[in-house]
CSV table of C-alpha atoms and ligand atoms in Angstrom, one decimal:
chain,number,residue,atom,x,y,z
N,1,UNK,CA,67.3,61.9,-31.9
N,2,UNK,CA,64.5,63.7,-30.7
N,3,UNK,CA,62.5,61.2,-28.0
N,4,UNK,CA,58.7,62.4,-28.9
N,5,UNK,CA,56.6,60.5,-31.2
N,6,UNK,CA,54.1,62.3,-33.7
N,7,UNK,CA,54.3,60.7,-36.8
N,8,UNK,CA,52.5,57.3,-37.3
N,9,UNK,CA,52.8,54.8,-40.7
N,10,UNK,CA,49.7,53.0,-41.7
N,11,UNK,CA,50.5,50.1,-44.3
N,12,UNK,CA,47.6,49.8,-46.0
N,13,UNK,CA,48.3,48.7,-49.6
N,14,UNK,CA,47.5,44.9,-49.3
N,15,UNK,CA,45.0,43.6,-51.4
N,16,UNK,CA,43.0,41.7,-48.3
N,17,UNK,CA,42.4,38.3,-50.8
N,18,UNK,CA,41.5,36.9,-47.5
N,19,UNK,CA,38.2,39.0,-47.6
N,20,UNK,CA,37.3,38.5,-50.9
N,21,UNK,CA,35.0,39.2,-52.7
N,22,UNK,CA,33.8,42.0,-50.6
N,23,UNK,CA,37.5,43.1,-50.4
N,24,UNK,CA,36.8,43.9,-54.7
N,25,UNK,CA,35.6,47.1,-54.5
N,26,UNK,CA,36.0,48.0,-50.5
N,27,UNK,CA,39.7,47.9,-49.0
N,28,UNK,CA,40.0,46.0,-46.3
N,29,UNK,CA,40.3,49.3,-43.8
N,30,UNK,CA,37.0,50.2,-44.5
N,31,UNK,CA,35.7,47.1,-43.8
N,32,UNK,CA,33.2,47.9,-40.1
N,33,UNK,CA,33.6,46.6,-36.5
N,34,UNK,CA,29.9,47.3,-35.5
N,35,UNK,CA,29.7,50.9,-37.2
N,36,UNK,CA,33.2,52.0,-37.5
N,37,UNK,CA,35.6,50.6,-40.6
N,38,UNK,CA,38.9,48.8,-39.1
N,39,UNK,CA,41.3,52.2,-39.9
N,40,UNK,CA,39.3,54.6,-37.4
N,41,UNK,CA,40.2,52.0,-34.9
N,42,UNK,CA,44.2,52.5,-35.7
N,43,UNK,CA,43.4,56.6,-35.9
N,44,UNK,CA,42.0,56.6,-32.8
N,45,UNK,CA,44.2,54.8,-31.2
N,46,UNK,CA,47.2,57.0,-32.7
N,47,UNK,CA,45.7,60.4,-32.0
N,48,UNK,CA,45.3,59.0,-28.3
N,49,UNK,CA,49.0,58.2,-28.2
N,50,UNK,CA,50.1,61.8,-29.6
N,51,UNK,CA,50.2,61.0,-33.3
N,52,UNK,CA,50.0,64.4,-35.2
N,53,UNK,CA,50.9,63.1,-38.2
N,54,UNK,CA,49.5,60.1,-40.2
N,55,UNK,CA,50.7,58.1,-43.0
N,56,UNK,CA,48.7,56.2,-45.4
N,57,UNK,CA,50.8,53.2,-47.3
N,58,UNK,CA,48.2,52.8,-49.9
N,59,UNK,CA,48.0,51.4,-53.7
N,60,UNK,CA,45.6,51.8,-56.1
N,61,UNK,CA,42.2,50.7,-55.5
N,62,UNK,CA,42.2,52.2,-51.8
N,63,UNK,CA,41.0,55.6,-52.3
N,64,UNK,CA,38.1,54.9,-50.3
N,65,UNK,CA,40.3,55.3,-47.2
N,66,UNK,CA,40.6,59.0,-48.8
N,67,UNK,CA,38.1,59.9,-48.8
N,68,UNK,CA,36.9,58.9,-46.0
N,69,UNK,CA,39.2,61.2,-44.0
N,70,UNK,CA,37.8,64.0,-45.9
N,71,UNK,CA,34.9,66.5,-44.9
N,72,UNK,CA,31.7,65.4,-46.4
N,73,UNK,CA,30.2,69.1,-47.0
N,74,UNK,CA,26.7,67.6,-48.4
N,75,UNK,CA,26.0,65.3,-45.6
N,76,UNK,CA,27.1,68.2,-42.5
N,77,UNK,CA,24.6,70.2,-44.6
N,78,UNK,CA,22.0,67.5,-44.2
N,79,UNK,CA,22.4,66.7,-41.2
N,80,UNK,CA,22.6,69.8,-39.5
N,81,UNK,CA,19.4,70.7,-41.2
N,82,UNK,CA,18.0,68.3,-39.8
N,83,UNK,CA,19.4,68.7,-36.3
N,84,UNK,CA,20.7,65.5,-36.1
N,85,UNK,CA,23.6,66.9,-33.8
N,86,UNK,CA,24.6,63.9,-32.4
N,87,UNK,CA,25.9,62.1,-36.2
N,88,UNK,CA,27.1,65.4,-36.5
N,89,UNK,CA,29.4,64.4,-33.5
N,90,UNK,CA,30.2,60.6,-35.2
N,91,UNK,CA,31.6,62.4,-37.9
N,92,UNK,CA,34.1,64.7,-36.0
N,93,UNK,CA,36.5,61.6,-35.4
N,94,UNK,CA,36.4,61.3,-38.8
N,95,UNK,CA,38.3,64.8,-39.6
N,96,UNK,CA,41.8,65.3,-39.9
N,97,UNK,CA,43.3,69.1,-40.4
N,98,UNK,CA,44.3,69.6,-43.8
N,99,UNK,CA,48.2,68.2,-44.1
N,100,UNK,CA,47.7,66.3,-41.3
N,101,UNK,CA,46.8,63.0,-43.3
N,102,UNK,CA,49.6,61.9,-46.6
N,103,UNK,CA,48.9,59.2,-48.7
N,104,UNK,CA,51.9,57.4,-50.5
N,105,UNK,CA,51.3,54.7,-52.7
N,106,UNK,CA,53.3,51.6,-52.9
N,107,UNK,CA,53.9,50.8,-56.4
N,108,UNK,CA,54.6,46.9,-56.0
N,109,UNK,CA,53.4,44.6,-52.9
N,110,UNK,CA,57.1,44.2,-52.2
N,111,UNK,CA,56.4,43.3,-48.3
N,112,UNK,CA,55.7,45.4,-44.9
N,113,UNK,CA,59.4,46.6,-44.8
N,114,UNK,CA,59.5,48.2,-48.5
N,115,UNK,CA,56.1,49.4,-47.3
N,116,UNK,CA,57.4,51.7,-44.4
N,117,UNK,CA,60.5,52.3,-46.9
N,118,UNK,CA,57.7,54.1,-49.2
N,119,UNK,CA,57.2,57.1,-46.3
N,120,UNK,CA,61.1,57.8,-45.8
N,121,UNK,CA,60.5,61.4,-47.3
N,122,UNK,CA,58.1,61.9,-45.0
N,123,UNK,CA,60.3,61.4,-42.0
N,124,UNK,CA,63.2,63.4,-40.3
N,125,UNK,CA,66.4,61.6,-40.2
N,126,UNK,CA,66.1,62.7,-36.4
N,127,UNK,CA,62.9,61.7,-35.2
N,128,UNK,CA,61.1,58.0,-34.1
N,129,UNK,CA,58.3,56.8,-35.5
N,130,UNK,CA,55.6,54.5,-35.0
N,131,UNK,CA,53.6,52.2,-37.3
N,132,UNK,CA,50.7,51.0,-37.1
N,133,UNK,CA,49.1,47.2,-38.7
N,134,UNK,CA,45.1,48.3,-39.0
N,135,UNK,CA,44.6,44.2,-39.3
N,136,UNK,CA,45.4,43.9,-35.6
N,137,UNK,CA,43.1,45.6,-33.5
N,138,UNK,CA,43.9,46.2,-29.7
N,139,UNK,CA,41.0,46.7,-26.9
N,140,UNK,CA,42.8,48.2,-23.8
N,141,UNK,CA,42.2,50.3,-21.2
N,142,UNK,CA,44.8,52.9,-22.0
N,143,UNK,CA,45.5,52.5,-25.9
N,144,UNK,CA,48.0,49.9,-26.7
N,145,UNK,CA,50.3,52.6,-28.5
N,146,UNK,CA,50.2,55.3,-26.0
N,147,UNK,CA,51.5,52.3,-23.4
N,148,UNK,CA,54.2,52.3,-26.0
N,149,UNK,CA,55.0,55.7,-26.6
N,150,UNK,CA,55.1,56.6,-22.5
N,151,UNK,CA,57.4,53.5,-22.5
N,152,UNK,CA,59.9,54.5,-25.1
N,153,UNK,CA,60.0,58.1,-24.2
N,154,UNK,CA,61.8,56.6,-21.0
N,155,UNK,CA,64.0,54.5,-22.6
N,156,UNK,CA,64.0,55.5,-26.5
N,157,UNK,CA,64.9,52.3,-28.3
N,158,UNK,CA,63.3,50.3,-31.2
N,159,UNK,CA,60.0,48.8,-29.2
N,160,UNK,CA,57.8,46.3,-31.0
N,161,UNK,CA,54.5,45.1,-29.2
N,162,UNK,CA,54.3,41.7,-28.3
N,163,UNK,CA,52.1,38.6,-27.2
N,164,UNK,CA,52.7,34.9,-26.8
N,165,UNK,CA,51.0,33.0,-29.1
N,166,UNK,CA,50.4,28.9,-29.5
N,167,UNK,CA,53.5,27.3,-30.6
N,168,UNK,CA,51.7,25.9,-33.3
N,169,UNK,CA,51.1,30.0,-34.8
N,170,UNK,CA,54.2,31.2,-34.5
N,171,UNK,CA,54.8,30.4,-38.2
N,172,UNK,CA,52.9,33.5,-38.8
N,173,UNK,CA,54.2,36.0,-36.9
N,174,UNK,CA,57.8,38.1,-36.3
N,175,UNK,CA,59.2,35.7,-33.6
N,176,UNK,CA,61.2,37.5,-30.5
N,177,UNK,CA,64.4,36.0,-29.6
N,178,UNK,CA,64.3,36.9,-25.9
N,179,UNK,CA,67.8,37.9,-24.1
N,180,UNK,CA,66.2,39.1,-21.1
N,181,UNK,CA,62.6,39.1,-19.6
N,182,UNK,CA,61.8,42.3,-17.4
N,183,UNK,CA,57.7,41.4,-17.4
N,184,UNK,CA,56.3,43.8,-19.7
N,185,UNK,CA,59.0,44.2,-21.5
N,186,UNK,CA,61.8,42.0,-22.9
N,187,UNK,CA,65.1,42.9,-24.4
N,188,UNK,CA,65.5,41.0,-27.4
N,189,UNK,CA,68.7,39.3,-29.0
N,190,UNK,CA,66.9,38.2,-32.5
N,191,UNK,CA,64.1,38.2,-34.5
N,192,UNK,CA,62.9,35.8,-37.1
N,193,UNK,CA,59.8,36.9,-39.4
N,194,UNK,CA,57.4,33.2,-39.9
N,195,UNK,CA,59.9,30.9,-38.8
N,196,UNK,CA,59.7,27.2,-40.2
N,197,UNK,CA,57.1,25.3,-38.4
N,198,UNK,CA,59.8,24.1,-35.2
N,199,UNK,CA,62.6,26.5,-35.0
N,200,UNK,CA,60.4,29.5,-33.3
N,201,UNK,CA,63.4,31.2,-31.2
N,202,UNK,CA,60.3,31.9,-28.5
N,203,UNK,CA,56.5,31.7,-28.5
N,204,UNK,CA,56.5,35.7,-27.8
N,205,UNK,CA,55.2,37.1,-31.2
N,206,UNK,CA,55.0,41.0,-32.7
N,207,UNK,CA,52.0,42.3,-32.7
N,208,UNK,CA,51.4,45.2,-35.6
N,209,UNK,CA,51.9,48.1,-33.3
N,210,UNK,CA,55.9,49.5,-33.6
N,211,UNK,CA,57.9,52.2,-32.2
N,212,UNK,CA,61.1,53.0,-34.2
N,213,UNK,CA,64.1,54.9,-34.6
N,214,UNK,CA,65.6,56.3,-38.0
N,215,UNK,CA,67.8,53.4,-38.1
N,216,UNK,CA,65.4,51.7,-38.7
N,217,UNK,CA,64.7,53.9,-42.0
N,218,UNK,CA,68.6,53.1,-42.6
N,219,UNK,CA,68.3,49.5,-42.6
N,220,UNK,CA,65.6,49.3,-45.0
N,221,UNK,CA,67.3,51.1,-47.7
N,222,UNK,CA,69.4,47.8,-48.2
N,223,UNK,CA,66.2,46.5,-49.3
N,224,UNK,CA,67.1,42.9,-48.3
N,225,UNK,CA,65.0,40.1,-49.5
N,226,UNK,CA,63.6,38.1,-46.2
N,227,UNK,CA,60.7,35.8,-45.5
N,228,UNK,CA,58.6,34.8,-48.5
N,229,UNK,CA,61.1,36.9,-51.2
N,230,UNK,CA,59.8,39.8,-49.3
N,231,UNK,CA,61.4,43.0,-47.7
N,232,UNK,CA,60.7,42.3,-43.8
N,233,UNK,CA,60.1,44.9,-41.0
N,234,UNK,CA,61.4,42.4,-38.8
N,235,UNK,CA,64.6,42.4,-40.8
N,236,UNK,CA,65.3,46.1,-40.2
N,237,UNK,CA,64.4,46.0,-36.7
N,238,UNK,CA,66.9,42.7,-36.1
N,239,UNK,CA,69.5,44.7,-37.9
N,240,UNK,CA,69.6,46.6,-35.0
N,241,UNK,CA,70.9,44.3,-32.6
N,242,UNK,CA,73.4,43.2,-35.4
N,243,UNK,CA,74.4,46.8,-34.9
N,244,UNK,CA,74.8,46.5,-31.4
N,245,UNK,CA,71.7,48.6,-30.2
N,246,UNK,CA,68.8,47.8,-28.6
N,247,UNK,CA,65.5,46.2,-29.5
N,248,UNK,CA,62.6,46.0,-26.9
N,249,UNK,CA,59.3,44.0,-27.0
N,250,UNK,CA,56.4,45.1,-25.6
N,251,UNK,CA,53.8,43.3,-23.7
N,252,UNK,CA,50.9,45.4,-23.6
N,253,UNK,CA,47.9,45.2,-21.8
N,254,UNK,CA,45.1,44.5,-23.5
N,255,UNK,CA,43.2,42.1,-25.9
N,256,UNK,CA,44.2,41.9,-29.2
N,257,UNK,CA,41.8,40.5,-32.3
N,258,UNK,CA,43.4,39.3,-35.4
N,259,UNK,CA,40.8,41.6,-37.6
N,260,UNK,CA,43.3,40.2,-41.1
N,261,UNK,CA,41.3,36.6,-40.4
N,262,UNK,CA,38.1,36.1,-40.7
N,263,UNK,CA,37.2,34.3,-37.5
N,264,UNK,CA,39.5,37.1,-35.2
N,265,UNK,CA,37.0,39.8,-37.1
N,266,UNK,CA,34.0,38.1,-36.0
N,267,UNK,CA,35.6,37.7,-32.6
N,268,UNK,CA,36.0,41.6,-32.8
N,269,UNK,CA,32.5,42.1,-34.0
N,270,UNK,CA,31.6,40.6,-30.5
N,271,UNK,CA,33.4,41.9,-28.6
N,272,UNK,CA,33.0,45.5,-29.3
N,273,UNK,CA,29.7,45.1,-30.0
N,274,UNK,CA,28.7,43.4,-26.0
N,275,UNK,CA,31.1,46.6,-25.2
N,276,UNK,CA,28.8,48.8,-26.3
N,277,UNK,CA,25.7,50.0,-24.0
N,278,UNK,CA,23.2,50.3,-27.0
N,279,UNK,CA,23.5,46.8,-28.4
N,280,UNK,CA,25.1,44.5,-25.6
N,281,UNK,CA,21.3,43.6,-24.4
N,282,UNK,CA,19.9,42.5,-27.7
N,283,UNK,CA,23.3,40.8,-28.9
N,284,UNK,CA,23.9,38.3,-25.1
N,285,UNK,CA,19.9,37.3,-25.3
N,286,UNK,CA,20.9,36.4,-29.4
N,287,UNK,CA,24.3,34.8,-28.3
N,288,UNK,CA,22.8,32.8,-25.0
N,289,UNK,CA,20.0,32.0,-27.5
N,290,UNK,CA,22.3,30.4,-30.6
N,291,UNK,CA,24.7,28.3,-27.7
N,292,UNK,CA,21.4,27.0,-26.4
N,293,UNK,CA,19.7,26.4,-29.9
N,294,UNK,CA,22.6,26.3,-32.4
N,295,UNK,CA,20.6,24.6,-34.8
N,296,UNK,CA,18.0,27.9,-35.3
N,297,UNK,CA,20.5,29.8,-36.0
N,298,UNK,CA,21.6,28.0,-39.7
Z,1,G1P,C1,53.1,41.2,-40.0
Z,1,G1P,C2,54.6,41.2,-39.6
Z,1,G1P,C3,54.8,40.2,-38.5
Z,1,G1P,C4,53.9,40.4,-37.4
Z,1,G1P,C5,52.4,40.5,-37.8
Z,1,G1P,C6,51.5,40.9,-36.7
Z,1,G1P,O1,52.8,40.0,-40.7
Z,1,G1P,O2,55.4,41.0,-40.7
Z,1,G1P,O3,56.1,40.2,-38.0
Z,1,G1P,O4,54.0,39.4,-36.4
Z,1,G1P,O5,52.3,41.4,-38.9
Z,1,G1P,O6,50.1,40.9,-37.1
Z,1,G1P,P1,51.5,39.8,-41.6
Z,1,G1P,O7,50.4,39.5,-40.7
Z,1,G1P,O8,51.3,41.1,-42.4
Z,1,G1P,O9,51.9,38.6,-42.5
């Protein structure tokens, strides 16, 4: 197996009910934190970690998140008529070379496993790959998934980021089984996807940012039925261990917001905007204001 990553998976075929009823007409990707939808987040953050290659999960009703990726030839003209270099600029993150970006579509929302299943073609039976959840948005210093990659090309193994989380969440997440804690990262004799509410194996969750190996690709061809009647990631990556290899979690630095709920996206919204030097001003006075006054602002 070759040890360098360059292709990344982007599952993006759910339906987002959670953000309904804008989530109608816009996927959930395209949906902004401050100015930029939730998917140039996970591009970034790929591209930084030596993605070459990206894979779009999609189904129908997302072909927004096409076109977004393509060259807007009316608006360059515009705006470079009008010398507004610096948009000019915004736009460049937006580009991808041509066959760079593939779009797959998965045909039935038959979980997160089946969806990764959908890009087999696209990978070598030789090479690791990483996926990416868009829903889970990581601030960080150095990019959560280029932490990941410079981790596994030391020691190439499955990797899977991870976090503790409040007992009482765990329900929601892949649960780690820990065998042995090294600090930032754990080995890891089990995985259960949304354990039942008291049988968490740990309180160290996954965290949508992965690093696989074909096996991986392998186990997901047995297509078997997990959590919820649906075809788990975690599943695949725990049949590792059953196959006697290797499974590492992650703890990354950095913060992650939980941009697939609706309070975790307003915590993003925050966030990123008090990061930013042309708003944070303007948005602390508002925020100091509505802690002092929180009736005015209803
Ligand atoms: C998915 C994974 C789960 C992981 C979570 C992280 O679940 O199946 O293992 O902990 O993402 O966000 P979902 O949130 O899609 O239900």
């Amino acid at each position: 197996m070759k040890n360098k990553v360059t292709k990344a998976i982007f599952p993006v075929a759910g339906l987002g009910t959670r953000f309904l009823p804008a989530t109608k007409s816009v996927p959930k990707e395209i949906m902004t934190l401050v100015d930029r939808p939730l998917i140039q987040y996970a591009i970034d953050e790929a591209r930084a970690a030596g993605i070459e290659e990206f894979i779009f999960v999609t189904s129908r009703g997302k072909s927004a998140l096409e076109d977004y990726f393509d060259h807007s030839a009316v608006l360059e003209a515009e705006l470079a008529a009008k010398g507004k270099d610096d948009l000019l600029e915004v736009l460049q993150s937006t580009y991808m070379d041509s066959g760079q970006i593939a779009y797959i579509r998965q045909h039935k929302a038959l979980g997160l496993g089946h969806a990764v299943w959908c890009a087999r073609r696209l990978l070598r039976a030789d090479e690791p790959f990483a996926v990416i959840l868009p829903d889970d948005v990581i601030a960080a210093e150095k990019p959560c998934l280029q932490q990941m990659v410079e981790a596994f090309e030391e020691n190439p193994a499955c990797m899977v980021a991870a976090m503790e989380v409040p007992a009482d969440k765990a329900k929601s997440y892949g649960i780690l089984d820990v065998k042995e804690d090294m600090g930032s990262v754990v080995t890891v004799k089990g995985m259960v996807e949304k354990p039942k509410p008291g049988t968490a194996p740990s309180n160290l969750a996954v965290i949508g940012r992965y690093v696989l190996t074909p096996h991986v690709m392998e186990n997901l061809h047995h297509m078997k039925e997990g959590a919820g009647g649906e075809i788990q990631l975690t599943d695949a990556i725990a049949d590792e261990i059953t196959a006697g290899r290797p499974v590492h979690g992650f703890r990354f630095n950095g913060q992650r917001f939980d941009c697939g709920s609706k309070a975790g996206f307003l915590q993003a919204t925050v966030s990123f905007g008090l990061a930013r030097d042309d708003l944070r001003d303007e948005l602390m006075g508002y925020l100091q204001d509505v802690v002092q006054h929180p009736q005015a602002a209803q």
